[in-house]
Amino acid sequence: MQAKELDALLARFTQVTPGKTPNPRVKAIVDRIVRDLFVTMNEFDVTPDEFWTACNYLTELGKNNEAGLLAPGLGFEHFLDLLVEERESAAGLNENGTPRTIEGPLYVVGAPVHQGSARIDDGLDTEAEPLFMSGVVRDASGKPVPHAVVEVWHANSKGNYSIFDSSQTPFNNRGTIQTGADGRYSFQSIMPSGYACPPGSSTLQLLELLGRHGARPAHIHFFVSAPGYRKLTTQINIMGDPLIDDDFAFATRDGLVPDVRRIDDPAAMEARGVNRPFAEIAFDFRLVEARDGLPTDVVERPRVSA
Ligand code: MBD
Ligand code: FE
Protein backbone atom coordinates (compact mmCIF):
# COMPACT_ATOMS: atom_id res chain seq x y z
CA MET A 1 0.00 0.00 0.00
CA GLN A 2 1.18 3.53 -0.77
CA ALA A 3 2.01 5.84 2.15
CA LYS A 4 -0.75 8.27 1.18
CA GLU A 5 -3.39 5.59 1.24
CA LEU A 6 -2.12 4.34 4.59
CA ASP A 7 -2.23 7.84 6.05
CA ALA A 8 -5.83 8.30 4.88
CA LEU A 9 -6.81 4.96 6.41
CA LEU A 10 -5.19 5.76 9.75
CA ALA A 11 -6.74 9.22 9.83
CA ARG A 12 -10.14 7.54 9.51
CA PHE A 13 -9.44 4.78 12.06
CA THR A 14 -8.19 7.17 14.73
CA GLN A 15 -11.10 9.59 14.64
CA VAL A 16 -12.79 10.34 17.96
CA THR A 17 -16.52 9.63 18.20
CA PRO A 18 -18.41 12.94 18.45
CA GLY A 19 -19.32 13.60 22.08
CA LYS A 20 -16.59 11.33 23.49
CA THR A 21 -13.43 12.56 25.17
CA PRO A 22 -10.28 10.51 24.70
CA ASN A 23 -7.52 10.20 27.25
CA PRO A 24 -4.99 12.26 25.28
CA ARG A 25 -1.93 10.31 26.36
CA VAL A 26 -3.47 6.91 25.75
CA LYS A 27 -4.79 8.06 22.40
CA ALA A 28 -1.48 9.53 21.28
CA ILE A 29 0.44 6.38 22.22
CA VAL A 30 -2.07 3.84 20.91
CA ASP A 31 -2.52 5.74 17.65
CA ARG A 32 1.24 5.71 17.24
CA ILE A 33 1.59 1.99 18.00
CA VAL A 34 -1.21 1.14 15.57
CA ARG A 35 0.45 3.27 12.91
CA ASP A 36 3.80 1.58 13.47
CA LEU A 37 2.16 -1.85 13.24
CA PHE A 38 0.33 -0.97 10.05
CA VAL A 39 3.60 0.23 8.57
CA THR A 40 5.32 -3.00 9.63
CA MET A 41 2.54 -5.18 8.22
CA ASN A 42 2.64 -3.24 5.01
CA GLU A 43 6.41 -3.49 4.68
CA PHE A 44 6.54 -7.23 5.43
CA ASP A 45 3.35 -8.13 3.57
CA VAL A 46 1.99 -9.81 6.68
CA THR A 47 -0.53 -12.52 5.79
CA PRO A 48 -3.80 -13.14 7.64
CA ASP A 49 -2.36 -16.43 8.95
CA GLU A 50 0.63 -14.62 10.40
CA PHE A 51 -1.51 -11.90 11.93
CA TRP A 52 -3.84 -14.36 13.66
CA THR A 53 -0.90 -16.44 14.81
CA ALA A 54 0.41 -13.33 16.54
CA CYS A 55 -2.99 -12.52 18.07
CA ASN A 56 -3.29 -16.06 19.35
CA TYR A 57 0.24 -15.82 20.71
CA LEU A 58 -0.72 -12.78 22.79
CA THR A 59 -3.86 -14.54 24.01
CA GLU A 60 -1.81 -17.53 25.18
CA LEU A 61 0.87 -15.27 26.68
CA GLY A 62 -1.83 -13.59 28.76
CA LYS A 63 -3.52 -16.86 29.74
CA ASN A 64 -0.15 -18.16 30.95
CA ASN A 65 0.47 -14.94 32.86
CA GLU A 66 3.71 -14.39 30.96
CA ALA A 67 3.56 -10.72 29.97
CA GLY A 68 5.93 -10.04 32.86
CA LEU A 69 8.36 -12.66 31.54
CA LEU A 70 8.34 -11.65 27.88
CA ALA A 71 8.82 -7.98 28.84
CA PRO A 72 12.33 -8.50 30.28
CA GLY A 73 13.07 -11.09 27.58
CA LEU A 74 12.54 -8.51 24.84
CA GLY A 75 14.49 -5.90 26.79
CA PHE A 76 11.55 -3.67 27.73
CA GLU A 77 12.19 -3.88 31.46
CA HIS A 78 15.86 -2.92 31.15
CA PHE A 79 14.89 -0.17 28.72
CA LEU A 80 12.55 1.26 31.39
CA ASP A 81 15.51 1.37 33.80
CA LEU A 82 17.53 3.33 31.26
CA LEU A 83 14.66 5.77 30.61
CA VAL A 84 14.29 6.46 34.35
CA GLU A 85 18.05 6.96 34.66
CA GLU A 86 18.08 9.43 31.80
CA ARG A 87 15.60 11.56 33.71
CA GLU A 88 17.50 11.12 36.97
CA SER A 89 20.75 12.27 35.37
CA ALA A 90 19.00 15.23 33.73
CA ALA A 91 17.78 16.20 37.21
CA GLY A 92 21.34 15.99 38.52
CA LEU A 93 20.63 13.13 40.88
CA ASN A 94 23.65 11.85 42.77
CA GLU A 95 25.29 9.16 40.69
CA ASN A 96 26.99 7.36 43.58
CA GLY A 97 24.00 5.13 44.17
CA THR A 98 24.02 1.37 43.65
CA PRO A 99 22.87 0.78 40.07
CA ARG A 100 19.25 -0.27 39.73
CA THR A 101 18.28 -3.26 37.69
CA ILE A 102 14.99 -4.89 36.81
CA GLU A 103 12.56 -6.36 39.32
CA GLY A 104 11.41 -9.24 37.14
CA PRO A 105 8.11 -11.07 37.61
CA LEU A 106 8.81 -13.22 40.66
CA TYR A 107 8.66 -10.95 43.71
CA VAL A 108 5.99 -11.93 46.24
CA VAL A 109 4.46 -9.55 48.78
CA GLY A 110 4.34 -10.76 52.37
CA ALA A 111 7.69 -12.44 53.04
CA PRO A 112 8.64 -12.98 56.70
CA VAL A 113 10.13 -9.91 58.41
CA HIS A 114 13.37 -10.12 60.40
CA GLN A 115 15.50 -7.69 62.41
CA GLY A 116 19.08 -7.23 61.21
CA SER A 117 19.84 -10.79 60.28
CA ALA A 118 17.86 -13.73 59.04
CA ARG A 119 17.97 -17.22 57.75
CA ILE A 120 15.81 -17.21 54.64
CA ASP A 121 16.20 -20.76 53.30
CA ASP A 122 14.10 -23.57 54.71
CA GLY A 123 17.09 -25.86 55.28
CA LEU A 124 15.57 -28.63 53.16
CA ASP A 125 18.01 -28.36 50.25
CA THR A 126 20.87 -30.29 51.83
CA GLU A 127 22.81 -30.43 48.55
CA ALA A 128 22.90 -26.69 48.03
CA GLU A 129 25.91 -24.56 48.91
CA PRO A 130 25.19 -22.45 52.02
CA LEU A 131 25.47 -18.73 51.34
CA PHE A 132 26.06 -15.94 53.84
CA MET A 133 25.53 -12.43 52.54
CA SER A 134 25.96 -9.24 54.52
CA GLY A 135 26.65 -5.55 54.24
CA VAL A 136 25.55 -2.06 55.13
CA VAL A 137 22.92 0.19 53.59
CA ARG A 138 24.68 3.53 53.04
CA ASP A 139 23.86 6.93 51.63
CA ALA A 140 25.63 8.40 48.62
CA SER A 141 28.43 9.75 50.81
CA GLY A 142 28.98 6.35 52.41
CA LYS A 143 27.32 6.98 55.77
CA PRO A 144 25.12 4.16 57.10
CA VAL A 145 21.40 4.76 56.63
CA PRO A 146 19.44 3.92 59.78
CA HIS A 147 16.27 1.84 59.65
CA ALA A 148 16.59 0.67 56.09
CA VAL A 149 14.59 -2.29 54.83
CA VAL A 150 16.24 -4.91 52.64
CA GLU A 151 13.85 -7.21 50.84
CA VAL A 152 15.57 -10.18 49.24
CA TRP A 153 14.34 -12.95 46.97
CA HIS A 154 16.11 -15.52 44.83
CA ALA A 155 15.78 -18.89 43.17
CA ASN A 156 16.70 -22.21 44.76
CA SER A 157 19.56 -24.42 43.56
CA LYS A 158 17.37 -25.60 40.66
CA GLY A 159 16.66 -22.05 39.48
CA ASN A 160 13.06 -22.03 40.74
CA TYR A 161 11.26 -19.48 42.96
CA SER A 162 9.05 -20.42 45.91
CA ILE A 163 5.32 -19.66 45.60
CA PHE A 164 5.63 -20.00 41.79
CA ASP A 165 7.17 -23.45 42.37
CA SER A 166 4.76 -25.35 44.59
CA SER A 167 7.36 -28.03 45.39
CA GLN A 168 9.08 -25.55 47.73
CA THR A 169 7.93 -24.34 51.13
CA PRO A 170 6.22 -20.94 50.88
CA PHE A 171 8.65 -18.02 51.09
CA ASN A 172 11.74 -20.22 50.81
CA ASN A 173 14.61 -17.92 49.78
CA ARG A 174 12.57 -14.79 50.47
CA GLY A 175 12.77 -12.39 53.38
CA THR A 176 12.47 -8.80 54.57
CA ILE A 177 15.25 -7.55 56.81
CA GLN A 178 14.84 -4.38 58.84
CA THR A 179 18.17 -2.83 59.72
CA GLY A 180 18.95 -0.95 62.92
CA ALA A 181 20.70 2.38 63.32
CA ASP A 182 23.89 0.95 61.78
CA GLY A 183 22.24 0.01 58.45
CA ARG A 184 23.63 -3.52 58.75
CA TYR A 185 21.89 -6.50 57.20
CA SER A 186 22.92 -10.12 56.92
CA PHE A 187 21.26 -13.31 55.89
CA GLN A 188 21.93 -16.99 55.50
CA SER A 189 20.50 -18.76 52.49
CA ILE A 190 21.68 -21.12 49.76
CA MET A 191 23.47 -20.35 46.51
CA PRO A 192 20.85 -19.86 43.78
CA SER A 193 21.07 -21.23 40.27
CA GLY A 194 20.01 -19.20 37.26
CA TYR A 195 16.36 -19.20 36.25
CA ALA A 196 15.39 -20.45 32.81
CA CYS A 197 12.06 -19.86 31.05
CA PRO A 198 10.07 -23.08 31.32
CA PRO A 199 10.13 -25.44 28.30
CA GLY A 200 6.94 -24.90 26.34
CA SER A 201 6.32 -21.43 27.80
CA SER A 202 5.04 -18.77 25.45
CA THR A 203 8.12 -16.68 26.18
CA LEU A 204 10.55 -19.44 25.29
CA GLN A 205 8.60 -20.26 22.12
CA LEU A 206 9.12 -16.73 20.84
CA LEU A 207 12.73 -16.49 22.02
CA GLU A 208 13.49 -19.68 20.09
CA LEU A 209 11.98 -18.19 16.94
CA LEU A 210 14.32 -15.25 17.51
CA GLY A 211 17.34 -17.56 17.84
CA ARG A 212 17.76 -16.83 21.54
CA HIS A 213 17.90 -18.72 24.83
CA GLY A 214 15.71 -17.93 27.83
CA ALA A 215 18.15 -18.32 30.72
CA ARG A 216 19.53 -16.00 33.36
CA PRO A 217 22.79 -16.16 35.29
CA ALA A 218 22.41 -16.90 39.01
CA HIS A 219 21.26 -13.75 40.77
CA ILE A 220 19.71 -12.37 43.95
CA HIS A 221 17.01 -9.68 43.91
CA PHE A 222 16.66 -6.76 46.32
CA PHE A 223 14.37 -3.89 47.15
CA VAL A 224 16.22 -1.53 49.48
CA SER A 225 14.30 1.35 51.02
CA ALA A 226 14.63 3.84 53.86
CA PRO A 227 12.72 6.97 54.83
CA GLY A 228 13.96 9.96 52.82
CA TYR A 229 15.69 7.84 50.14
CA ARG A 230 14.68 6.62 46.74
CA LYS A 231 13.67 2.98 46.81
CA LEU A 232 16.29 0.88 45.05
CA THR A 233 15.32 -2.12 42.94
CA THR A 234 18.36 -4.17 42.07
CA GLN A 235 20.06 -7.56 41.84
CA ILE A 236 23.49 -8.99 42.25
CA ASN A 237 24.83 -11.65 39.93
CA ILE A 238 26.90 -14.56 41.11
CA MET A 239 30.44 -14.07 39.83
CA GLY A 240 31.66 -16.84 37.55
CA ASP A 241 28.26 -17.80 36.16
CA PRO A 242 28.81 -18.46 32.43
CA LEU A 243 25.70 -16.44 31.53
CA ILE A 244 26.79 -13.33 33.39
CA ASP A 245 27.12 -11.37 30.15
CA ASP A 246 24.45 -13.35 28.35
CA ASP A 247 21.34 -12.79 30.47
CA PHE A 248 18.11 -13.24 28.52
CA ALA A 249 16.66 -10.42 30.66
CA PHE A 250 19.58 -7.99 30.12
CA ALA A 251 19.86 -7.23 33.86
CA THR A 252 23.63 -7.55 34.43
CA ARG A 253 25.27 -4.22 35.19
CA ASP A 254 28.69 -2.99 36.26
CA GLY A 255 28.90 -2.77 40.02
CA LEU A 256 26.45 -5.62 40.62
CA VAL A 257 28.83 -8.59 40.48
CA PRO A 258 30.47 -8.82 43.91
CA ASP A 259 33.26 -11.24 44.77
CA VAL A 260 32.22 -14.58 46.18
CA ARG A 261 34.49 -16.04 48.88
CA ARG A 262 34.51 -19.84 49.04
CA ILE A 263 35.33 -21.20 52.48
CA ASP A 264 36.08 -24.81 53.40
CA ASP A 265 38.00 -24.32 56.64
CA PRO A 266 36.41 -26.71 59.20
CA ALA A 267 36.62 -24.17 62.02
CA ALA A 268 34.87 -21.54 59.88
CA MET A 269 32.21 -24.09 58.91
CA GLU A 270 31.63 -24.89 62.53
CA ALA A 271 31.48 -21.21 63.47
CA ARG A 272 28.82 -20.73 60.79
CA GLY A 273 26.92 -23.81 61.93
CA VAL A 274 27.14 -25.57 58.57
CA ASN A 275 28.48 -29.01 57.69
CA ARG A 276 29.73 -28.17 54.20
CA PRO A 277 31.94 -25.63 52.46
CA PHE A 278 30.06 -22.37 52.02
CA ALA A 279 30.11 -19.06 50.19
CA GLU A 280 30.26 -15.52 51.53
CA ILE A 281 29.31 -12.31 49.76
CA ALA A 282 29.84 -8.83 51.19
CA PHE A 283 27.82 -6.09 49.51
CA ASP A 284 26.93 -2.57 50.62
CA PHE A 285 23.98 -0.78 49.06
CA ARG A 286 24.09 2.95 48.42
CA LEU A 287 20.81 4.82 48.34
CA VAL A 288 20.26 8.27 46.88
CA GLU A 289 18.10 10.88 48.57
CA ALA A 290 14.47 11.22 47.59
CA ARG A 291 13.59 14.28 45.59
CA ASP A 292 10.48 15.80 43.99
CA GLY A 293 10.06 15.94 40.25
CA LEU A 294 11.59 12.57 39.38
CA PRO A 295 9.99 9.47 37.89
CA THR A 296 8.60 7.50 40.80
CA ASP A 297 10.91 5.07 42.55
CA VAL A 298 7.96 2.99 43.76
CA VAL A 299 6.74 1.10 40.73
CA GLU A 300 3.09 0.10 40.63
CA ARG A 301 2.58 -3.28 39.02
CA PRO A 302 0.49 -6.28 39.86
CA ARG A 303 2.40 -8.49 42.28
CA VAL A 304 1.54 -11.85 43.74
CA SER A 305 0.92 -11.76 47.46
CA ALA A 306 0.86 -14.76 49.70
C1 MBD B 1 13.68 -14.21 36.89
O1 MBD B 1 14.16 -14.78 38.00
C2 MBD B 1 13.94 -12.94 36.69
O2 MBD B 1 14.65 -12.32 37.63
C3 MBD B 1 13.52 -12.28 35.55
C4 MBD B 1 13.85 -10.87 35.30
C5 MBD B 1 12.78 -12.95 34.60
C6 MBD B 1 12.50 -14.25 34.83
C7 MBD B 1 12.95 -14.89 35.96
FE1 FE C 1 15.04 -13.56 39.29
PDB file of N, CA and C and ligand atoms in Angstrom, residues 106 153 161 195 216 219 221 235, ligand 2:
ATOM      1  N   LEU A 106       8.940 -12.152  39.673  1.00  0.00           N
ATOM      2  CA  LEU A 106       8.811 -13.224  40.661  1.00  0.00           C
ATOM      3  C   LEU A 106       8.881 -12.773  42.113  1.00  0.00           C
ATOM      4  N   TRP A 153      14.976 -11.731  47.488  1.00  0.00           N
ATOM      5  CA  TRP A 153      14.343 -12.951  46.968  1.00  0.00           C
ATOM      6  C   TRP A 153      15.227 -13.543  45.886  1.00  0.00           C
ATOM      7  N   TYR A 161      11.657 -20.408  41.890  1.00  0.00           N
ATOM      8  CA  TYR A 161      11.261 -19.485  42.961  1.00  0.00           C
ATOM      9  C   TYR A 161      10.082 -20.047  43.736  1.00  0.00           C
ATOM     10  N   TYR A 195      17.706 -18.853  36.720  1.00  0.00           N
ATOM     11  CA  TYR A 195      16.364 -19.203  36.248  1.00  0.00           C
ATOM     12  C   TYR A 195      16.414 -19.421  34.735  1.00  0.00           C
ATOM     13  N   ARG A 216      18.875 -17.080  32.642  1.00  0.00           N
ATOM     14  CA  ARG A 216      19.530 -15.996  33.359  1.00  0.00           C
ATOM     15  C   ARG A 216      20.716 -16.557  34.129  1.00  0.00           C
ATOM     16  N   HIS A 219      21.391 -15.130  40.307  1.00  0.00           N
ATOM     17  CA  HIS A 219      21.260 -13.751  40.767  1.00  0.00           C
ATOM     18  C   HIS A 219      20.416 -13.703  42.029  1.00  0.00           C
ATOM     19  N   HIS A 221      17.753 -10.948  44.044  1.00  0.00           N
ATOM     20  CA  HIS A 221      17.015  -9.677  43.907  1.00  0.00           C
ATOM     21  C   HIS A 221      16.921  -8.931  45.235  1.00  0.00           C
ATOM     22  N   GLN A 235      19.679  -6.152  41.733  1.00  0.00           N
ATOM     23  CA  GLN A 235      20.058  -7.559  41.843  1.00  0.00           C
ATOM     24  C   GLN A 235      21.571  -7.608  41.902  1.00  0.00           C
TER      25      GLN A 235
HETATM   26 FE    FE B   2      15.040 -13.563  39.290  1.00  0.00          FE
END
